[in-house]
């Protein structure tokens, strides 16, 4: 993804550190991965965290190696390099020319499903029955997402258009991070709408009866 504007909204250091340490769950990892593809600032930050982590490991007292460690290391060297799967192209209902982030390569995406007036989602399958959920959200121009809060962190990487949340504008390449308990009602750009990749930790809690009714049907 080539983005010419400066990216102004990033995941916080706690999220980037967890990504560098490999402790981030799969759903947020897919979203942070999509952000890192677009953001050189965060790529550099993650590389720094990884370097610090490596230096800390090096500083630890060496432990006795398992007797077969050398054998296993040599076998790993001889093993064929993992082949990175090609990025999946968007399903047919995506606007033409939109390619998915490479972080979604190998993931199965469900079809676009109506979720609320002007809003459709495509679930990353296999992640839907877990505590963490990941999905693409497509909002028509000028649509307001139903008012809600959530149990855990919500991350949204903007892939097309723009999103306005809490008086802030998030454009392509930006990552909007909402902390647990924040009650918010994001809106899509009035002209371009928005497609974003979202990870939610835990359940959303719609604040209005319409949202609660929709939640019974789509289990978000
Ligand atoms: Zn960034």
PDB file of C-alpha atoms and ligand atoms in Angstrom:
ATOM      1  CA  UNK A   1       0.000   0.000   0.000  1.00  0.00           C
ATOM      2  CA  UNK A   2       1.493   3.344  -1.017  1.00  0.00           C
ATOM      3  CA  UNK A   3       0.395   6.228   1.145  1.00  0.00           C
ATOM      4  CA  UNK A   4       1.697   9.693   0.418  1.00  0.00           C
ATOM      5  CA  UNK A   5       0.211  11.584   3.369  1.00  0.00           C
ATOM      6  CA  UNK A   6       1.884  11.477   6.797  1.00  0.00           C
ATOM      7  CA  UNK A   7       0.246   8.893   9.040  1.00  0.00           C
ATOM      8  CA  UNK A   8      -0.905  10.652  12.195  1.00  0.00           C
ATOM      9  CA  UNK A   9      -2.645   7.975  14.278  1.00  0.00           C
ATOM     10  CA  UNK A  10      -0.780   4.897  15.464  1.00  0.00           C
ATOM     11  CA  UNK A  11      -1.346   1.969  17.853  1.00  0.00           C
ATOM     12  CA  UNK A  12       0.086   2.892  21.260  1.00  0.00           C
ATOM     13  CA  UNK A  13       3.449   1.634  22.527  1.00  0.00           C
ATOM     14  CA  UNK A  14       1.807  -1.094  24.634  1.00  0.00           C
ATOM     15  CA  UNK A  15       0.266  -2.622  21.514  1.00  0.00           C
ATOM     16  CA  UNK A  16       3.460  -2.267  19.451  1.00  0.00           C
ATOM     17  CA  UNK A  17       5.543  -3.757  22.275  1.00  0.00           C
ATOM     18  CA  UNK A  18       3.163  -6.741  22.526  1.00  0.00           C
ATOM     19  CA  UNK A  19       3.434  -7.156  18.737  1.00  0.00           C
ATOM     20  CA  UNK A  20       7.251  -7.103  18.945  1.00  0.00           C
ATOM     21  CA  UNK A  21       7.215  -9.590  21.831  1.00  0.00           C
ATOM     22  CA  UNK A  22       4.859 -11.912  19.948  1.00  0.00           C
ATOM     23  CA  UNK A  23       2.255 -11.778  22.718  1.00  0.00           C
ATOM     24  CA  UNK A  24      -0.479  -9.998  20.775  1.00  0.00           C
ATOM     25  CA  UNK A  25      -3.501 -12.143  19.910  1.00  0.00           C
ATOM     26  CA  UNK A  26      -4.161 -13.039  16.281  1.00  0.00           C
ATOM     27  CA  UNK A  27      -7.008 -10.549  15.725  1.00  0.00           C
ATOM     28  CA  UNK A  28      -5.092  -7.427  16.816  1.00  0.00           C
ATOM     29  CA  UNK A  29      -1.968  -8.825  15.147  1.00  0.00           C
ATOM     30  CA  UNK A  30      -3.760  -8.822  11.779  1.00  0.00           C
ATOM     31  CA  UNK A  31      -4.720  -5.169  12.256  1.00  0.00           C
ATOM     32  CA  UNK A  32      -1.318  -4.073  13.574  1.00  0.00           C
ATOM     33  CA  UNK A  33       0.278  -5.991  10.684  1.00  0.00           C
ATOM     34  CA  UNK A  34      -1.864  -4.003   8.242  1.00  0.00           C
ATOM     35  CA  UNK A  35      -0.780  -0.791   9.967  1.00  0.00           C
ATOM     36  CA  UNK A  36       2.913  -1.740   9.843  1.00  0.00           C
ATOM     37  CA  UNK A  37       2.622  -2.306   6.082  1.00  0.00           C
ATOM     38  CA  UNK A  38       1.609   1.334   5.764  1.00  0.00           C
ATOM     39  CA  UNK A  39       3.590   3.022   8.556  1.00  0.00           C
ATOM     40  CA  UNK A  40       7.393   3.275   8.543  1.00  0.00           C
ATOM     41  CA  UNK A  41       7.329   5.086  11.915  1.00  0.00           C
ATOM     42  CA  UNK A  42       5.743   2.098  13.642  1.00  0.00           C
ATOM     43  CA  UNK A  43       7.921  -0.372  11.721  1.00  0.00           C
ATOM     44  CA  UNK A  44      10.995   1.417  13.136  1.00  0.00           C
ATOM     45  CA  UNK A  45       9.475   1.441  16.629  1.00  0.00           C
ATOM     46  CA  UNK A  46       8.710  -2.304  16.519  1.00  0.00           C
ATOM     47  CA  UNK A  47      12.254  -2.983  15.240  1.00  0.00           C
ATOM     48  CA  UNK A  48      13.628  -1.009  18.201  1.00  0.00           C
ATOM     49  CA  UNK A  49      11.473  -2.966  20.649  1.00  0.00           C
ATOM     50  CA  UNK A  50      12.640  -6.225  19.050  1.00  0.00           C
ATOM     51  CA  UNK A  51      16.284  -5.107  19.337  1.00  0.00           C
ATOM     52  CA  UNK A  52      15.838  -4.239  23.031  1.00  0.00           C
ATOM     53  CA  UNK A  53      14.143  -7.598  23.630  1.00  0.00           C
ATOM     54  CA  UNK A  54      17.001  -9.407  21.869  1.00  0.00           C
ATOM     55  CA  UNK A  55      19.612  -7.509  23.914  1.00  0.00           C
ATOM     56  CA  UNK A  56      17.792  -8.434  27.139  1.00  0.00           C
ATOM     57  CA  UNK A  57      17.760 -12.098  26.135  1.00  0.00           C
ATOM     58  CA  UNK A  58      21.482 -11.922  25.335  1.00  0.00           C
ATOM     59  CA  UNK A  59      22.150 -10.409  28.763  1.00  0.00           C
ATOM     60  CA  UNK A  60      20.509 -13.329  30.564  1.00  0.00           C
ATOM     61  CA  UNK A  61      22.740 -16.020  32.022  1.00  0.00           C
ATOM     62  CA  UNK A  62      23.271 -18.744  29.440  1.00  0.00           C
ATOM     63  CA  UNK A  63      21.422 -21.971  30.145  1.00  0.00           C
ATOM     64  CA  UNK A  64      22.666 -25.435  29.344  1.00  0.00           C
ATOM     65  CA  UNK A  65      21.652 -26.434  25.836  1.00  0.00           C
ATOM     66  CA  UNK A  66      19.526 -29.503  25.318  1.00  0.00           C
ATOM     67  CA  UNK A  67      21.575 -32.423  24.062  1.00  0.00           C
ATOM     68  CA  UNK A  68      19.873 -32.392  20.658  1.00  0.00           C
ATOM     69  CA  UNK A  69      19.962 -28.570  20.241  1.00  0.00           C
ATOM     70  CA  UNK A  70      22.721 -28.603  17.587  1.00  0.00           C
ATOM     71  CA  UNK A  71      20.969 -31.348  15.637  1.00  0.00           C
ATOM     72  CA  UNK A  72      17.671 -29.442  15.673  1.00  0.00           C
ATOM     73  CA  UNK A  73      19.347 -26.166  14.677  1.00  0.00           C
ATOM     74  CA  UNK A  74      21.035 -27.885  11.685  1.00  0.00           C
ATOM     75  CA  UNK A  75      17.720 -29.474  10.666  1.00  0.00           C
ATOM     76  CA  UNK A  76      16.061 -26.070  10.805  1.00  0.00           C
ATOM     77  CA  UNK A  77      18.758 -24.622   8.550  1.00  0.00           C
ATOM     78  CA  UNK A  78      18.187 -27.384   6.003  1.00  0.00           C
ATOM     79  CA  UNK A  79      14.406 -27.018   6.064  1.00  0.00           C
ATOM     80  CA  UNK A  80      12.890 -25.226   3.080  1.00  0.00           C
ATOM     81  CA  UNK A  81      12.123 -21.561   3.716  1.00  0.00           C
ATOM     82  CA  UNK A  82       8.462 -20.960   4.434  1.00  0.00           C
ATOM     83  CA  UNK A  83       6.633 -19.751   1.374  1.00  0.00           C
ATOM     84  CA  UNK A  84       4.708 -16.590   2.066  1.00  0.00           C
ATOM     85  CA  UNK A  85       1.213 -16.963   0.665  1.00  0.00           C
ATOM     86  CA  UNK A  86       0.274 -14.348  -1.911  1.00  0.00           C
ATOM     87  CA  UNK A  87      -2.079 -11.615  -0.723  1.00  0.00           C
ATOM     88  CA  UNK A  88      -5.697 -12.528  -1.280  1.00  0.00           C
ATOM     89  CA  UNK A  89      -7.557 -10.222  -3.534  1.00  0.00           C
ATOM     90  CA  UNK A  90     -10.693  -8.742  -2.180  1.00  0.00           C
ATOM     91  CA  UNK A  91     -13.966 -10.592  -2.658  1.00  0.00           C
ATOM     92  CA  UNK A  92     -15.963  -9.537  -5.677  1.00  0.00           C
ATOM     93  CA  UNK A  93     -18.158  -7.207  -3.681  1.00  0.00           C
ATOM     94  CA  UNK A  94     -15.174  -5.021  -2.820  1.00  0.00           C
ATOM     95  CA  UNK A  95     -14.755  -1.902  -4.908  1.00  0.00           C
ATOM     96  CA  UNK A  96     -12.521  -2.770  -7.862  1.00  0.00           C
ATOM     97  CA  UNK A  97      -8.831  -2.194  -7.295  1.00  0.00           C
ATOM     98  CA  UNK A  98      -8.850  -2.686  -3.537  1.00  0.00           C
ATOM     99  CA  UNK A  99      -6.326  -5.267  -2.393  1.00  0.00           C
ATOM    100  CA  UNK A 100      -6.335  -6.623   1.102  1.00  0.00           C
ATOM    101  CA  UNK A 101      -3.461  -6.023   3.538  1.00  0.00           C
ATOM    102  CA  UNK A 102      -0.804  -8.724   3.344  1.00  0.00           C
ATOM    103  CA  UNK A 103      -1.444  -9.498   7.021  1.00  0.00           C
ATOM    104  CA  UNK A 104      -4.727 -11.114   5.907  1.00  0.00           C
ATOM    105  CA  UNK A 105      -2.999 -13.530   3.559  1.00  0.00           C
ATOM    106  CA  UNK A 106      -4.129 -17.044   4.365  1.00  0.00           C
ATOM    107  CA  UNK A 107      -7.157 -15.900   6.352  1.00  0.00           C
ATOM    108  CA  UNK A 108     -10.635 -16.889   5.203  1.00  0.00           C
ATOM    109  CA  UNK A 109     -12.998 -13.984   4.793  1.00  0.00           C
ATOM    110  CA  UNK A 110     -16.741 -14.353   4.888  1.00  0.00           C
ATOM    111  CA  UNK A 111     -19.060 -12.585   2.445  1.00  0.00           C
ATOM    112  CA  UNK A 112     -20.211  -9.034   3.057  1.00  0.00           C
ATOM    113  CA  UNK A 113     -23.231  -9.148   5.350  1.00  0.00           C
ATOM    114  CA  UNK A 114     -25.671  -6.396   6.114  1.00  0.00           C
ATOM    115  CA  UNK A 115     -25.123  -5.270   9.669  1.00  0.00           C
ATOM    116  CA  UNK A 116     -26.903  -1.950  10.071  1.00  0.00           C
ATOM    117  CA  UNK A 117     -28.230   0.662   7.624  1.00  0.00           C
ATOM    118  CA  UNK A 118     -25.279   1.543   5.335  1.00  0.00           C
ATOM    119  CA  UNK A 119     -22.901  -0.876   7.063  1.00  0.00           C
ATOM    120  CA  UNK A 120     -21.686  -4.302   5.965  1.00  0.00           C
ATOM    121  CA  UNK A 121     -19.068  -6.517   7.533  1.00  0.00           C
ATOM    122  CA  UNK A 122     -16.939  -9.399   6.293  1.00  0.00           C
ATOM    123  CA  UNK A 123     -15.744 -11.628   9.121  1.00  0.00           C
ATOM    124  CA  UNK A 124     -12.300 -13.162   9.346  1.00  0.00           C
ATOM    125  CA  UNK A 125     -13.562 -16.693   9.826  1.00  0.00           C
ATOM    126  CA  UNK A 126     -12.063 -18.861  12.499  1.00  0.00           C
ATOM    127  CA  UNK A 127     -11.678 -15.846  14.729  1.00  0.00           C
ATOM    128  CA  UNK A 128     -15.344 -15.258  15.269  1.00  0.00           C
ATOM    129  CA  UNK A 129     -15.999 -17.714  18.072  1.00  0.00           C
ATOM    130  CA  UNK A 130     -12.994 -16.613  20.068  1.00  0.00           C
ATOM    131  CA  UNK A 131     -12.852 -13.678  22.489  1.00  0.00           C
ATOM    132  CA  UNK A 132     -10.986 -11.641  19.878  1.00  0.00           C
ATOM    133  CA  UNK A 133     -12.795 -10.865  16.651  1.00  0.00           C
ATOM    134  CA  UNK A 134     -11.507  -9.431  13.423  1.00  0.00           C
ATOM    135  CA  UNK A 135     -13.561  -8.179  10.502  1.00  0.00           C
ATOM    136  CA  UNK A 136     -13.667  -5.756   7.618  1.00  0.00           C
ATOM    137  CA  UNK A 137     -16.259  -3.039   7.984  1.00  0.00           C
ATOM    138  CA  UNK A 138     -17.602  -1.175   4.982  1.00  0.00           C
ATOM    139  CA  UNK A 139     -19.576   1.987   5.706  1.00  0.00           C
ATOM    140  CA  UNK A 140     -21.362   3.997   3.027  1.00  0.00           C
ATOM    141  CA  UNK A 141     -20.663   7.753   2.931  1.00  0.00           C
ATOM    142  CA  UNK A 142     -21.864   9.673   5.980  1.00  0.00           C
ATOM    143  CA  UNK A 143     -22.970   6.640   7.987  1.00  0.00           C
ATOM    144  CA  UNK A 144     -22.880   6.599  11.777  1.00  0.00           C
ATOM    145  CA  UNK A 145     -21.903   3.312  13.422  1.00  0.00           C
ATOM    146  CA  UNK A 146     -24.361   2.453  16.239  1.00  0.00           C
ATOM    147  CA  UNK A 147     -23.276   3.902  19.591  1.00  0.00           C
ATOM    148  CA  UNK A 148     -21.420   1.264  21.616  1.00  0.00           C
ATOM    149  CA  UNK A 149     -18.677   0.509  24.083  1.00  0.00           C
ATOM    150  CA  UNK A 150     -16.623  -2.655  24.527  1.00  0.00           C
ATOM    151  CA  UNK A 151     -14.867  -4.900  27.025  1.00  0.00           C
ATOM    152  CA  UNK A 152     -11.406  -4.634  25.509  1.00  0.00           C
ATOM    153  CA  UNK A 153      -9.252  -2.612  23.139  1.00  0.00           C
ATOM    154  CA  UNK A 154     -10.626  -1.909  19.660  1.00  0.00           C
ATOM    155  CA  UNK A 155      -8.205  -1.293  16.792  1.00  0.00           C
ATOM    156  CA  UNK A 156      -9.336  -0.041  13.377  1.00  0.00           C
ATOM    157  CA  UNK A 157      -6.966   0.316  10.435  1.00  0.00           C
ATOM    158  CA  UNK A 158      -8.349   2.587   7.737  1.00  0.00           C
ATOM    159  CA  UNK A 159      -8.046   0.994   4.268  1.00  0.00           C
ATOM    160  CA  UNK A 160     -10.168   3.383   2.174  1.00  0.00           C
ATOM    161  CA  UNK A 161     -11.965   6.660   2.809  1.00  0.00           C
ATOM    162  CA  UNK A 162     -11.942   8.062   6.326  1.00  0.00           C
ATOM    163  CA  UNK A 163     -13.521   7.676   9.754  1.00  0.00           C
ATOM    164  CA  UNK A 164     -14.393  10.420  12.226  1.00  0.00           C
ATOM    165  CA  UNK A 165     -14.334   9.347  15.862  1.00  0.00           C
ATOM    166  CA  UNK A 166     -14.449  11.540  18.975  1.00  0.00           C
ATOM    167  CA  UNK A 167     -13.820  14.662  16.841  1.00  0.00           C
ATOM    168  CA  UNK A 168     -10.701  13.127  15.296  1.00  0.00           C
ATOM    169  CA  UNK A 169     -10.375  12.250  11.639  1.00  0.00           C
ATOM    170  CA  UNK A 170      -8.665   8.979  10.679  1.00  0.00           C
ATOM    171  CA  UNK A 171      -7.563   8.618   7.078  1.00  0.00           C
ATOM    172  CA  UNK A 172      -6.050   5.828   4.969  1.00  0.00           C
ATOM    173  CA  UNK A 173      -3.079   4.327   6.822  1.00  0.00           C
ATOM    174  CA  UNK A 174      -4.183   5.600  10.236  1.00  0.00           C
ATOM    175  CA  UNK A 175      -4.998   3.239  13.086  1.00  0.00           C
ATOM    176  CA  UNK A 176      -7.759   4.257  15.485  1.00  0.00           C
ATOM    177  CA  UNK A 177      -7.317   2.739  18.935  1.00  0.00           C
ATOM    178  CA  UNK A 178     -10.240   2.838  21.375  1.00  0.00           C
ATOM    179  CA  UNK A 179      -9.640   1.833  24.977  1.00  0.00           C
ATOM    180  CA  UNK A 180     -11.995  -0.465  26.943  1.00  0.00           C
ATOM    181  CA  UNK A 181     -15.031   1.363  28.229  1.00  0.00           C
ATOM    182  CA  UNK A 182     -14.905   4.190  25.690  1.00  0.00           C
ATOM    183  CA  UNK A 183     -18.445   4.811  24.465  1.00  0.00           C
ATOM    184  CA  UNK A 184     -18.234   6.040  20.935  1.00  0.00           C
ATOM    185  CA  UNK A 185     -20.131   6.433  17.710  1.00  0.00           C
ATOM    186  CA  UNK A 186     -17.700   6.654  14.762  1.00  0.00           C
ATOM    187  CA  UNK A 187     -18.904   8.136  11.478  1.00  0.00           C
ATOM    188  CA  UNK A 188     -17.688   7.461   7.960  1.00  0.00           C
ATOM    189  CA  UNK A 189     -16.467  10.206   5.664  1.00  0.00           C
ATOM    190  CA  UNK A 190     -19.484  12.015   4.170  1.00  0.00           C
ATOM    191  CA  UNK A 191     -18.059  11.771   0.646  1.00  0.00           C
ATOM    192  CA  UNK A 192     -15.948   8.616   0.473  1.00  0.00           C
ATOM    193  CA  UNK A 193     -17.330   6.368   3.203  1.00  0.00           C
ATOM    194  CA  UNK A 194     -14.819   3.991   4.739  1.00  0.00           C
ATOM    195  CA  UNK A 195     -13.496   0.453   4.651  1.00  0.00           C
ATOM    196  CA  UNK A 196     -11.487  -0.531   7.700  1.00  0.00           C
ATOM    197  CA  UNK A 197     -10.049  -3.652   9.279  1.00  0.00           C
ATOM    198  CA  UNK A 198     -11.149  -3.937  12.901  1.00  0.00           C
ATOM    199  CA  UNK A 199     -10.058  -6.105  15.831  1.00  0.00           C
ATOM    200  CA  UNK A 200     -12.165  -6.192  18.956  1.00  0.00           C
ATOM    201  CA  UNK A 201     -11.126  -7.825  22.197  1.00  0.00           C
ATOM    202  CA  UNK A 202     -14.293  -9.015  23.924  1.00  0.00           C
ATOM    203  CA  UNK A 203     -17.869  -8.037  23.228  1.00  0.00           C
ATOM    204  CA  UNK A 204     -19.251  -4.746  22.018  1.00  0.00           C
ATOM    205  CA  UNK A 205     -22.105  -3.281  24.053  1.00  0.00           C
ATOM    206  CA  UNK A 206     -24.563  -1.311  21.922  1.00  0.00           C
ATOM    207  CA  UNK A 207     -26.075   1.608  23.831  1.00  0.00           C
ATOM    208  CA  UNK A 208     -29.320   1.768  21.870  1.00  0.00           C
ATOM    209  CA  UNK A 209     -32.111  -0.793  21.480  1.00  0.00           C
ATOM    210  CA  UNK A 210     -31.602  -0.885  17.702  1.00  0.00           C
ATOM    211  CA  UNK A 211     -27.965  -1.833  18.186  1.00  0.00           C
ATOM    212  CA  UNK A 212     -28.902  -4.499  20.729  1.00  0.00           C
ATOM    213  CA  UNK A 213     -31.457  -5.939  18.327  1.00  0.00           C
ATOM    214  CA  UNK A 214     -28.883  -6.075  15.521  1.00  0.00           C
ATOM    215  CA  UNK A 215     -26.369  -7.717  17.873  1.00  0.00           C
ATOM    216  CA  UNK A 216     -28.794 -10.611  18.509  1.00  0.00           C
ATOM    217  CA  UNK A 217     -28.677 -11.417  14.812  1.00  0.00           C
ATOM    218  CA  UNK A 218     -25.063 -10.846  13.891  1.00  0.00           C
ATOM    219  CA  UNK A 219     -23.333 -11.759  17.170  1.00  0.00           C
ATOM    220  CA  UNK A 220     -20.803  -8.926  17.174  1.00  0.00           C
TER     221      UNK A 220
HETATM  222 ZN1  LIG B   1       2.143   3.953  12.843  1.00  0.00          ZN
END
